[in-house]
mmCIF file of C-alpha atoms in Angstrom:
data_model
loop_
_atom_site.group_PDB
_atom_site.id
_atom_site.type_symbol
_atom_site.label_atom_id
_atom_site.label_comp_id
_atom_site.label_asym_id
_atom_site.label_seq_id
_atom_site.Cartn_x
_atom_site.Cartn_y
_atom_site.Cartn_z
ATOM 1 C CA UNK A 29 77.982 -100.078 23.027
ATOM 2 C CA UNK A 30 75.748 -97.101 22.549
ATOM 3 C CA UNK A 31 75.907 -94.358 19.817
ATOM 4 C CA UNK A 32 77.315 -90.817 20.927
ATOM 5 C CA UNK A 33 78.571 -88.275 17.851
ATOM 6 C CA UNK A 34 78.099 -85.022 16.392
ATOM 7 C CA UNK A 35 74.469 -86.859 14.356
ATOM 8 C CA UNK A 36 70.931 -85.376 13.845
ATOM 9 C CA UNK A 37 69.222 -87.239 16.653
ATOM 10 C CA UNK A 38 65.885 -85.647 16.244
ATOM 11 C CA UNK A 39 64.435 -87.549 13.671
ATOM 12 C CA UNK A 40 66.070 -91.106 15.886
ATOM 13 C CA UNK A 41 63.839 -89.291 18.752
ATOM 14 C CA UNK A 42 60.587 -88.712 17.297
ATOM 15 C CA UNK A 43 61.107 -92.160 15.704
ATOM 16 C CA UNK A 44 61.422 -94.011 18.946
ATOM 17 C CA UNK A 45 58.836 -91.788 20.748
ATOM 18 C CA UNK A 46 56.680 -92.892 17.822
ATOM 19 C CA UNK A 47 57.389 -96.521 18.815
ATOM 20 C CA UNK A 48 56.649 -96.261 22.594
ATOM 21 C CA UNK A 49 53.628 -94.432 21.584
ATOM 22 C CA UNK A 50 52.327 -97.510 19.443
ATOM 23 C CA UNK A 51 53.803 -100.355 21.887
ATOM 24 C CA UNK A 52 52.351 -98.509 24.756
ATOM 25 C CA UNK A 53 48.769 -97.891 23.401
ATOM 26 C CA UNK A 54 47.717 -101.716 23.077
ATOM 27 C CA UNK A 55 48.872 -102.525 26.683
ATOM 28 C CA UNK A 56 46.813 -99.679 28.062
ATOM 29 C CA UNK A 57 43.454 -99.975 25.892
ATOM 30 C CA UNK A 58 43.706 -97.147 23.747
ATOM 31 C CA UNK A 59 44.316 -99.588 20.879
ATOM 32 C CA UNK A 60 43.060 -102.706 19.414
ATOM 33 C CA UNK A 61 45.068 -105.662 21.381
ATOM 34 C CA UNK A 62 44.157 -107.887 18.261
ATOM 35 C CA UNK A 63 47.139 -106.257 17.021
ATOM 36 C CA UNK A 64 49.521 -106.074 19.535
ATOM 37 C CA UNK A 65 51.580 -109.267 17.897
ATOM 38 C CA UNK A 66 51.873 -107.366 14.465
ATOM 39 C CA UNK A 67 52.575 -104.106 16.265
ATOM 40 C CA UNK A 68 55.359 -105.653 18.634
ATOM 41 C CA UNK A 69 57.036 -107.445 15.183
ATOM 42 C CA UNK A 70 56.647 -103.720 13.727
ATOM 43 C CA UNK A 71 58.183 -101.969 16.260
ATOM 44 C CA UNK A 72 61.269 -104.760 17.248
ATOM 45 C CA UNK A 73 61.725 -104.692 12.876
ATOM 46 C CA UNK A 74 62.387 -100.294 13.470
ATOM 47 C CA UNK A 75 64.309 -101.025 17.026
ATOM 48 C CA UNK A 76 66.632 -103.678 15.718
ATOM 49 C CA UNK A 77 67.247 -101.587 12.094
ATOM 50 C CA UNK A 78 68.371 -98.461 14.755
ATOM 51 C CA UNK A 79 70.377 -100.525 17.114
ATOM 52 C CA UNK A 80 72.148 -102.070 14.223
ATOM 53 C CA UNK A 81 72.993 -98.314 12.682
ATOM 54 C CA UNK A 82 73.765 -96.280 15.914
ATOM 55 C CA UNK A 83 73.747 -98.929 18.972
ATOM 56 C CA UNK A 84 72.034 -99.015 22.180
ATOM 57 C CA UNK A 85 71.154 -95.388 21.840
ATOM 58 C CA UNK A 86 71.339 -93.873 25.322
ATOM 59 C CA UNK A 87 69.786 -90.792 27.306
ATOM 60 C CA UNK A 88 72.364 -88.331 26.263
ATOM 61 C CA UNK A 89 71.928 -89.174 22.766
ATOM 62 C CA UNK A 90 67.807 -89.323 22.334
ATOM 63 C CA UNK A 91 66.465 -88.283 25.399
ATOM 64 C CA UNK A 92 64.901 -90.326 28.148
ATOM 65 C CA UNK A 93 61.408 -91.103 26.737
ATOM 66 C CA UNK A 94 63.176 -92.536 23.637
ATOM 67 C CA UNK A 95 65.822 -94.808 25.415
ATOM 68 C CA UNK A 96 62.600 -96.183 27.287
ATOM 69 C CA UNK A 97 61.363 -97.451 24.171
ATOM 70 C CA UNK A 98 64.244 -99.213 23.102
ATOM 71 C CA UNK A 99 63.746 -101.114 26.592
ATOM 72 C CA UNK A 100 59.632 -101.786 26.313
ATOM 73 C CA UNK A 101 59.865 -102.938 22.671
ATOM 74 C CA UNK A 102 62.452 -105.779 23.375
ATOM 75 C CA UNK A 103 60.842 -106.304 26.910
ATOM 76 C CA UNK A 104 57.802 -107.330 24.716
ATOM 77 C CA UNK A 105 60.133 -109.029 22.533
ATOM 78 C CA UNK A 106 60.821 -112.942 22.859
ATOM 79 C CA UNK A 107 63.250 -114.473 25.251
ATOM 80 C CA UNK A 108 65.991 -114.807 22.675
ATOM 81 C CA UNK A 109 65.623 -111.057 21.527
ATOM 82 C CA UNK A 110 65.983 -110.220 25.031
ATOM 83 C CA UNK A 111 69.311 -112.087 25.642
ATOM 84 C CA UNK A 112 70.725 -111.292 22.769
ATOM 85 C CA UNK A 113 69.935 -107.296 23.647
ATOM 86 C CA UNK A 114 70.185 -107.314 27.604
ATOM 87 C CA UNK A 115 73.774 -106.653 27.047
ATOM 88 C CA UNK A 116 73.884 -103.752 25.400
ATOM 89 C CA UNK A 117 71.352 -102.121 28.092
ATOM 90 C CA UNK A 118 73.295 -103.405 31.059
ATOM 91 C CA UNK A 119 76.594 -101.686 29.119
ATOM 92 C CA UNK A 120 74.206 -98.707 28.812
ATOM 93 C CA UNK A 121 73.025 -98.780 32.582
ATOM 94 C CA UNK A 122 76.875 -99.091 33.542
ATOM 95 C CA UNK A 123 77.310 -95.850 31.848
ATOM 96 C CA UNK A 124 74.416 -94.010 33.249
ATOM 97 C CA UNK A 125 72.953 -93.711 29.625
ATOM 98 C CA UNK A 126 69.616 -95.898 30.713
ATOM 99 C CA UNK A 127 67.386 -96.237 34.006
ATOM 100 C CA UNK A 128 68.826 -99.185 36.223
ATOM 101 C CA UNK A 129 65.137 -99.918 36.895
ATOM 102 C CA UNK A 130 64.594 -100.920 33.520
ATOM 103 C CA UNK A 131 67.496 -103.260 33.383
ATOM 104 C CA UNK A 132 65.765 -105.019 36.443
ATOM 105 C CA UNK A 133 62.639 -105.493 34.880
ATOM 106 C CA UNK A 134 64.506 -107.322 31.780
ATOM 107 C CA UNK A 135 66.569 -109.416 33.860
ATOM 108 C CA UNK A 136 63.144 -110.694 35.807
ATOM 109 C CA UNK A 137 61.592 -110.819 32.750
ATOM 110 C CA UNK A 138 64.662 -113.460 31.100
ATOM 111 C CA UNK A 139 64.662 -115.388 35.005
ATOM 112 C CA UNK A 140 60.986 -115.778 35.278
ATOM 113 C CA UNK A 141 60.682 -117.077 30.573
ATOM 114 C CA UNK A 142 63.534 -119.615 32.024
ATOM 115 C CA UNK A 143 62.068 -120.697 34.627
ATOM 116 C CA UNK A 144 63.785 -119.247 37.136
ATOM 117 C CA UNK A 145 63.176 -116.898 40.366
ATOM 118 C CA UNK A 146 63.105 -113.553 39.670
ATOM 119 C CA UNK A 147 65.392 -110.569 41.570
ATOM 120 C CA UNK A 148 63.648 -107.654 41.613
ATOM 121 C CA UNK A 149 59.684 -108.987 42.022
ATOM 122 C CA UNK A 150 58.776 -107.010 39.174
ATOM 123 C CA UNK A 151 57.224 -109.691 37.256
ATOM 124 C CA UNK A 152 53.383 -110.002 38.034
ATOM 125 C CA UNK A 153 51.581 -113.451 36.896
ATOM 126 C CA UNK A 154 47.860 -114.849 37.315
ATOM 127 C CA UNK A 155 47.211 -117.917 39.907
ATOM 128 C CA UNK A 156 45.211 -120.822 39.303
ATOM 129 C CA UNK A 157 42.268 -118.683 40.925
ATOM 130 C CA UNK A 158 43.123 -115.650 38.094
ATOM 131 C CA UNK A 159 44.121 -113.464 40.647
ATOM 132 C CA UNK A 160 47.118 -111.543 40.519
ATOM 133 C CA UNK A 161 50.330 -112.099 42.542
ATOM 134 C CA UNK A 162 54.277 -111.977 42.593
ATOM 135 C CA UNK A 163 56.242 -114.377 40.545
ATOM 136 C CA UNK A 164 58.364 -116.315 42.630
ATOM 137 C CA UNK A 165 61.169 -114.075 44.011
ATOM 138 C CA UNK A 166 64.874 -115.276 44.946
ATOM 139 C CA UNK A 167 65.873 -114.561 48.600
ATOM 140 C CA UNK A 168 62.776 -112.555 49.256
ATOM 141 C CA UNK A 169 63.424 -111.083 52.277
ATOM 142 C CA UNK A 170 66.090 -109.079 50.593
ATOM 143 C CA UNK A 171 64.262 -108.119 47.560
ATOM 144 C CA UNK A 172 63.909 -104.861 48.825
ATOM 145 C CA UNK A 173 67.368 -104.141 49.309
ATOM 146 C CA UNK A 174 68.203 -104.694 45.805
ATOM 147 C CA UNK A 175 65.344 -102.964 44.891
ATOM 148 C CA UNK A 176 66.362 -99.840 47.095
ATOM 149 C CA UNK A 177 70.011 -100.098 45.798
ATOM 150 C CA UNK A 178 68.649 -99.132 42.133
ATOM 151 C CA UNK A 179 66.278 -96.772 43.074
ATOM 152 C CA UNK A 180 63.148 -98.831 43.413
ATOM 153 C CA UNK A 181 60.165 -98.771 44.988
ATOM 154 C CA UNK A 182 59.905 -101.206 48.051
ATOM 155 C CA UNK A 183 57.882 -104.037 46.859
ATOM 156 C CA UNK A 184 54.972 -102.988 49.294
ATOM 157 C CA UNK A 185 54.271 -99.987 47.650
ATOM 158 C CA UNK A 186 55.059 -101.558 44.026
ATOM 159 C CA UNK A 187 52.239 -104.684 44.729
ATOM 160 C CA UNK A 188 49.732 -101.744 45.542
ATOM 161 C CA UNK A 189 49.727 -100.889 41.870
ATOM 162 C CA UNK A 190 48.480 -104.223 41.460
ATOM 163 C CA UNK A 191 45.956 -104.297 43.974
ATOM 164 C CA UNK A 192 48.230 -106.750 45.418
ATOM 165 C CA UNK A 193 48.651 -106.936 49.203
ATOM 166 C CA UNK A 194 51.643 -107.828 50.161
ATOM 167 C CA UNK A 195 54.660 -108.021 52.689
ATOM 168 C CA UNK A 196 58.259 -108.940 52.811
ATOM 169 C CA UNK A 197 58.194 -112.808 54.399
ATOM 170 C CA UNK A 198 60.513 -113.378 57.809
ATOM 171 C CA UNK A 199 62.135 -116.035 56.689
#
């Protein structure tokens, strides 16, 4: 579900910009990460109050930048927020209300917390030498095809960000 109606989204808007803007300063250090547990807890408490009231509030009802934050503050959530929520998005991404790319980067996010390959090879983890590289990926060779199919980045281009070189395997 996701809210549509004749209400006052404005105030919704610069509420959830207002949460991206908190959850986004601590993972880019413009803000204290001592505090990013109390600030995630903050902003889920807000998220969760709005889903229950209006739903999985889409682009056509806040705007872009706010949809995104209902996506980064239960991406930063726990594994049980996220299954219980990854519905609503994937409803939302079926209507064109949020980015498919963001859907992704949940559903890696769930596979890798339960163990599991990933689909998209959007999750990024440390090795045992504390350098960065790919969480393991399910049929790899093909990971950009299902990347391209949601309008992603080839996995090439999206390592680079990471100062991670990489290419697609042959087998």
């Amino acid at each position: 579900m996701f809210a549509q109606g004749s209400i006052d989204t404005s105030s919704i808007t610069r509420q959830l910009e207002a949460v991206l803007d908190r959850d986004q300063k601590t993972r880019t250090g413009l803000d204290s990460a001592d505090f990013i547990h109390f600030i995630d807890s903050s902003n889920l408490a807000q998220v969760e109050l709005l889903i229950s009231k209006y739903g999985w509030m889409g682009r056509s009802f806040v705007g872009d930048r706010a949809n995104s934050a209902l996506f980064f503050v239960i991406q930063h959530a726990d594994l049980e927020t996220q299954l219980k929520y990854v519905p609503l998005l994937q409803n939302s991404v079926e209507l064109g209300e949020s980015r498919p790319s963001n859907l992704a980067l949940m559903q890696d996010r769930i596979l890798m917390r339960q163990g599991k390959r990933q689909l998209y090879g959007s999750q990024v983890v440390l090795n045992d030498r504390g350098k960065q590289v790919f969480y393991p990926i399910e049929d790899e060779k093909n990971v950009n095809v299902r990347r391209a199919k949601i309008g992603m980045q080839s996995l090439e281009e999206y390592a680079k960000l990471f100062g991670i070189e990489y290419k697609i395997p042959l087998q």
